[in-house]
Tab-separated table of C-alpha atoms in Angstrom:
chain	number	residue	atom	x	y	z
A	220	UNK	CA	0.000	0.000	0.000
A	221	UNK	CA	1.204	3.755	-1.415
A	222	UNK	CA	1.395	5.519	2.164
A	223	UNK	CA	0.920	9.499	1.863
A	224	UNK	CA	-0.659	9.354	-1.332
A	225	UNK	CA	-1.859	12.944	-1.489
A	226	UNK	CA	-3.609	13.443	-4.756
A	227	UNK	CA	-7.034	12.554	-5.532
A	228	UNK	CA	-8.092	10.812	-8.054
A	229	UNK	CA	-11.983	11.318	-8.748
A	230	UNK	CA	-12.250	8.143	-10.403
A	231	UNK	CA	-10.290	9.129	-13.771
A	232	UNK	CA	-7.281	7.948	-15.603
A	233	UNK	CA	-3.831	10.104	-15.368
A	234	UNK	CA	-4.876	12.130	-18.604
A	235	UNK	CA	-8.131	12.721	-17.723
A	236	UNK	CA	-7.841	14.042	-14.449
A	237	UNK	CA	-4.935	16.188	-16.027
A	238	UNK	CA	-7.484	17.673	-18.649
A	239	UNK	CA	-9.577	18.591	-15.781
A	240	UNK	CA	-7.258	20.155	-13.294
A	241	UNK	CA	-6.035	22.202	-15.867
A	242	UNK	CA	-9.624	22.841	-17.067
A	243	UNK	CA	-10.812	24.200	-13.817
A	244	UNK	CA	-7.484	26.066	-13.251
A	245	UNK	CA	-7.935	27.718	-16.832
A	246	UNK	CA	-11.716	28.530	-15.698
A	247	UNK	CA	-10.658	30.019	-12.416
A	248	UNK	CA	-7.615	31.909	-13.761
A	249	UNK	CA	-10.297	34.044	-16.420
A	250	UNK	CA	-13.299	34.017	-13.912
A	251	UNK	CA	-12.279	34.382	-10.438
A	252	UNK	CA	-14.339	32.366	-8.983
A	253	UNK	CA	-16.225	28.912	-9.901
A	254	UNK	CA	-18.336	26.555	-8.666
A	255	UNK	CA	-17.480	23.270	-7.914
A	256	UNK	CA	-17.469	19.780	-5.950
A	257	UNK	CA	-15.925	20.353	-2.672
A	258	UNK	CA	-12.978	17.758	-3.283
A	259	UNK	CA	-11.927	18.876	-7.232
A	260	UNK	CA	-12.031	22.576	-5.303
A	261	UNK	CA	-9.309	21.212	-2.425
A	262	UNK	CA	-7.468	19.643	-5.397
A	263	UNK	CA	-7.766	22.753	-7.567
A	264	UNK	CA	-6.496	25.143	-4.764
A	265	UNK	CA	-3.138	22.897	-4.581
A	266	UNK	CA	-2.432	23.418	-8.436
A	267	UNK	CA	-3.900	27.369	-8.566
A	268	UNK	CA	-1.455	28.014	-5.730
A	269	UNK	CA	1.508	26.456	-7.289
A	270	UNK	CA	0.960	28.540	-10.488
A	271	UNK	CA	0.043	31.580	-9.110
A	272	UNK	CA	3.888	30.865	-7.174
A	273	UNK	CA	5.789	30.094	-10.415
A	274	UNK	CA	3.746	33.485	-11.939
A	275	UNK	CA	5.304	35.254	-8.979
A	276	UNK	CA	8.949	33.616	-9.822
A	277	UNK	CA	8.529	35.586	-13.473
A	278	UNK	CA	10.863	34.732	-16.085
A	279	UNK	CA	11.498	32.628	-18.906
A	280	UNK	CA	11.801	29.179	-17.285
A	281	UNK	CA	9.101	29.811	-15.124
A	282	UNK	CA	6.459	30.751	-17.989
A	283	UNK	CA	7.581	27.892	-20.189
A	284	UNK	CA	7.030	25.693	-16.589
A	285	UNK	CA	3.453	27.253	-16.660
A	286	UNK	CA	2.979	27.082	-20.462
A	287	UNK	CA	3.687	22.997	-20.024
A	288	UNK	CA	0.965	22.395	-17.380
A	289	UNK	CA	-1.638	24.699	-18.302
A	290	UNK	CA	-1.108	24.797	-22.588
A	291	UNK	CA	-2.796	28.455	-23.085
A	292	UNK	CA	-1.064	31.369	-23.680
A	293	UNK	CA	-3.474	33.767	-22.260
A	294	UNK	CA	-4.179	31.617	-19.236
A	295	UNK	CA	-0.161	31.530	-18.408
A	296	UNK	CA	-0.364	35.385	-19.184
A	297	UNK	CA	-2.440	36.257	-16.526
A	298	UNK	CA	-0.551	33.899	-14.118
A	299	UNK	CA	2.217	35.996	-14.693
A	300	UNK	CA	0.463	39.431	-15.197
A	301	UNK	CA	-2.210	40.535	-13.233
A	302	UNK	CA	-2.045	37.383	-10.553
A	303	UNK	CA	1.383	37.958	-9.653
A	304	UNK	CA	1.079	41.562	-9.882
A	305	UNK	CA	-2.095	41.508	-7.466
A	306	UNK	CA	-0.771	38.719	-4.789
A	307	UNK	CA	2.788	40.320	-5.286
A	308	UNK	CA	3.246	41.029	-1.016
A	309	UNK	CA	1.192	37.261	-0.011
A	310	UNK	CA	3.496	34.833	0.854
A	311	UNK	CA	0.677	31.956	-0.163
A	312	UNK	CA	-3.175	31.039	0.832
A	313	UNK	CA	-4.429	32.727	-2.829
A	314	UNK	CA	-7.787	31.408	-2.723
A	315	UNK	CA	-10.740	30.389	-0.646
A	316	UNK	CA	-13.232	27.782	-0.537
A	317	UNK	CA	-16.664	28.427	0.413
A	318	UNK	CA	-19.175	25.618	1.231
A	319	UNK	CA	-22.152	26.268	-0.114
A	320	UNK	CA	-23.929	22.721	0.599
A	321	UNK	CA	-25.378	19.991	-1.118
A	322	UNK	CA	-25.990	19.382	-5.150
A	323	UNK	CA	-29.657	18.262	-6.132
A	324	UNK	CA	-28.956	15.741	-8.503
A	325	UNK	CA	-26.461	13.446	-6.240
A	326	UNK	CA	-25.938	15.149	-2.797
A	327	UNK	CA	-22.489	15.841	-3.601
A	328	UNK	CA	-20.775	18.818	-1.554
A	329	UNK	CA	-20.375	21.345	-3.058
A	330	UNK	CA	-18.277	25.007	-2.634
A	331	UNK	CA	-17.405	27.924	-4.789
A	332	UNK	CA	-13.370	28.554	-5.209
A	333	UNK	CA	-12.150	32.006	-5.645
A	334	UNK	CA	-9.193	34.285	-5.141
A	335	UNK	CA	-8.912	35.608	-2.147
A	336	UNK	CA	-9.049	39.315	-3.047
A	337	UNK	CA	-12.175	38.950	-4.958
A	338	UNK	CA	-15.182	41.275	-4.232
A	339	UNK	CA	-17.639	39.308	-2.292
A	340	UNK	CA	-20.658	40.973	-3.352
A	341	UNK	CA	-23.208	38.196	-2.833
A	342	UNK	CA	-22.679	34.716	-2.258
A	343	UNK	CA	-24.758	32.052	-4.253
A	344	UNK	CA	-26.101	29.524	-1.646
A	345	UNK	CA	-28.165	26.572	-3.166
A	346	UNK	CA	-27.898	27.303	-6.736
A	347	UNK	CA	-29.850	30.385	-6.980
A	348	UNK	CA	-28.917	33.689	-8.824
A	349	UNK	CA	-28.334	36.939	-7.191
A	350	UNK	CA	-30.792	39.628	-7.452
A	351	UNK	CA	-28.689	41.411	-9.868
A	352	UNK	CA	-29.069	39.043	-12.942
A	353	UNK	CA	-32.989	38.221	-12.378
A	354	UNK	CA	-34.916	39.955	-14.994
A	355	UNK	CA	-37.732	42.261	-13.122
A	356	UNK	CA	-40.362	43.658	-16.378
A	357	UNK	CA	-43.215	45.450	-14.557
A	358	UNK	CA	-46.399	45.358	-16.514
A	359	UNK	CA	-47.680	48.382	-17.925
A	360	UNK	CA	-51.220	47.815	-17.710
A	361	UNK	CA	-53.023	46.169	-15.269
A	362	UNK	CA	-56.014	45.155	-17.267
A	363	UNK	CA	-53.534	44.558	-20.448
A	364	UNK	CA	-52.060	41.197	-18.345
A	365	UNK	CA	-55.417	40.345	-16.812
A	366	UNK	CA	-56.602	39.770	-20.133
A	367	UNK	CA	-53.560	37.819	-21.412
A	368	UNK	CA	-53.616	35.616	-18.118
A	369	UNK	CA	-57.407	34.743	-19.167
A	370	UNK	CA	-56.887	34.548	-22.734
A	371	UNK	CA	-54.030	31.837	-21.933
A	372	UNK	CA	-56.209	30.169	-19.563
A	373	UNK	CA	-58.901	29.827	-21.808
A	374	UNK	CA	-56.445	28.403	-24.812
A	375	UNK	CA	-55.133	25.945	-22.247
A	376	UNK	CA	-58.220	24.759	-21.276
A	377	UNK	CA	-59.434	24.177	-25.025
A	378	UNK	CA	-56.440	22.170	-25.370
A	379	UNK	CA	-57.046	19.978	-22.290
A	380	UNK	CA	-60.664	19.736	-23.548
A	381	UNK	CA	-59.353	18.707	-27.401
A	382	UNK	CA	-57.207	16.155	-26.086
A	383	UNK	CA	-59.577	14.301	-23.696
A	384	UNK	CA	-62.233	14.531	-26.479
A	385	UNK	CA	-59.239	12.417	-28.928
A	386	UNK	CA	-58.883	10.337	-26.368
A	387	UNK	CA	-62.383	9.091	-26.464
A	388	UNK	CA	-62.657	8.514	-29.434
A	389	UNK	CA	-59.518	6.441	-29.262
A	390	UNK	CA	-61.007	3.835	-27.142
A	391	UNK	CA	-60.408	0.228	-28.400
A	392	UNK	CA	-62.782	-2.330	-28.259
A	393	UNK	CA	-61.696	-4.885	-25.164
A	394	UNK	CA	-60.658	-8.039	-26.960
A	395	UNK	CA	-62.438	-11.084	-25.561
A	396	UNK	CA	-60.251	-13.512	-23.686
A	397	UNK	CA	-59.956	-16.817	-25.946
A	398	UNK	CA	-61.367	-19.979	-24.055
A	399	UNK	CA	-58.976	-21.789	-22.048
A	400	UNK	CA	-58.580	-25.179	-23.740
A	401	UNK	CA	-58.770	-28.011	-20.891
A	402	UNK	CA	-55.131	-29.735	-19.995
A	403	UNK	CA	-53.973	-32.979	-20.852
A	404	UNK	CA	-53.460	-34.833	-18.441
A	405	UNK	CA	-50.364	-37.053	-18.415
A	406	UNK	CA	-49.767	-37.915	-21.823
A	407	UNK	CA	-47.184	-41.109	-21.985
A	408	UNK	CA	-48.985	-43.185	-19.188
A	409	UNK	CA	-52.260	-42.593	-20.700
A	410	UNK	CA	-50.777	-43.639	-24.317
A	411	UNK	CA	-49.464	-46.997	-22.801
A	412	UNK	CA	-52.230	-47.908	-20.703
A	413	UNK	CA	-54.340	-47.841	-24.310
């Protein structure tokens, strides 16, 4: 048994787990924040950290280090850019995880990762959006939407009543159950007693 295995391995191949550290690296590095399983974020923040050091280090070797792991110029451009630039006086601890609770679909905990210095200006808790991106159109007559709401209602209902109506009509006749024919009884010994 491998003793102080550290790395997890989300049930994935080498390459495949590759692809998607460096997917959700390249997604954090142009969005600041993203939302994510709980354990990919823990394993993200080692990798983020790392790169946001080597982005620090500057020079040649250290971009061409970057440009290996995480194949995308722009991404390794604002490693070394605006990341370095902006956690230039932190010695380490560049992002922060934030539980946010369960998913829907499978129960799976999950968090939203994000650089440390990023604005919190509302935190999304169970999925929903913040205020800011919901869509609020008032109506501009009362009596205009009353009439829309009823006009809707009455073309749903006409539906409902359409379909019910095909389905009557659709009725099959019941087929009649065919007579059971009566069992033989055992075959060979009858045979031989004849």
């Amino acid at each position: 048994m491998r003793h102080k295995s550290q790395a997890s391995h989300f049930g994935r191949r080498p390459g495949p787990r590759k692809a998607l550290v460096r997917g959700l690296v390249g997604a954090l590095v142009e969005n600041g924040r993203i939302q994510t399983t709980v354990a990919k974020a823990k394993e993200l923040r080692r990798h983020a950290e790392r790169a946001v050091t080597l982005g620090k280090r500057g020079g040649l070797h250290a971009r061409r280090l970057l440009l290996a792991r995480y194949p995308n110029k722009a991404i390794v451009e604002r490693i070394v850019g605006d990341l370095a630039n902006r956690f230039a006086d932190r010695a380490g601890g560049y992002t922060r995880i934030i539980k946010i609770g369960k998913r829907a679909g499978d129960a799976a905990e999950m968090a939203i990762i994000e650089w440390v210095d990023h604005k919190l200006a509302a935190i999304v808790s169970g999925g929903e959006q913040p205020a800011a991106n919901k869509k609020v159109v008032a109506p501009e007559n009362k009596d205009e939407t009353k009439t829309k709401v009823a006009a809707k209602r009455a073309k749903v209902a006409k539906k409902k009543a359409k379909k019910q109506a095909a389905m009557k009509s659709k009725k099959k006749p019941v087929a009649k159950k065919a007579a059971k024919k009566p069992a033989k009884k055992a075959g060979k010994k009858a045979a031989k007693k004849k």
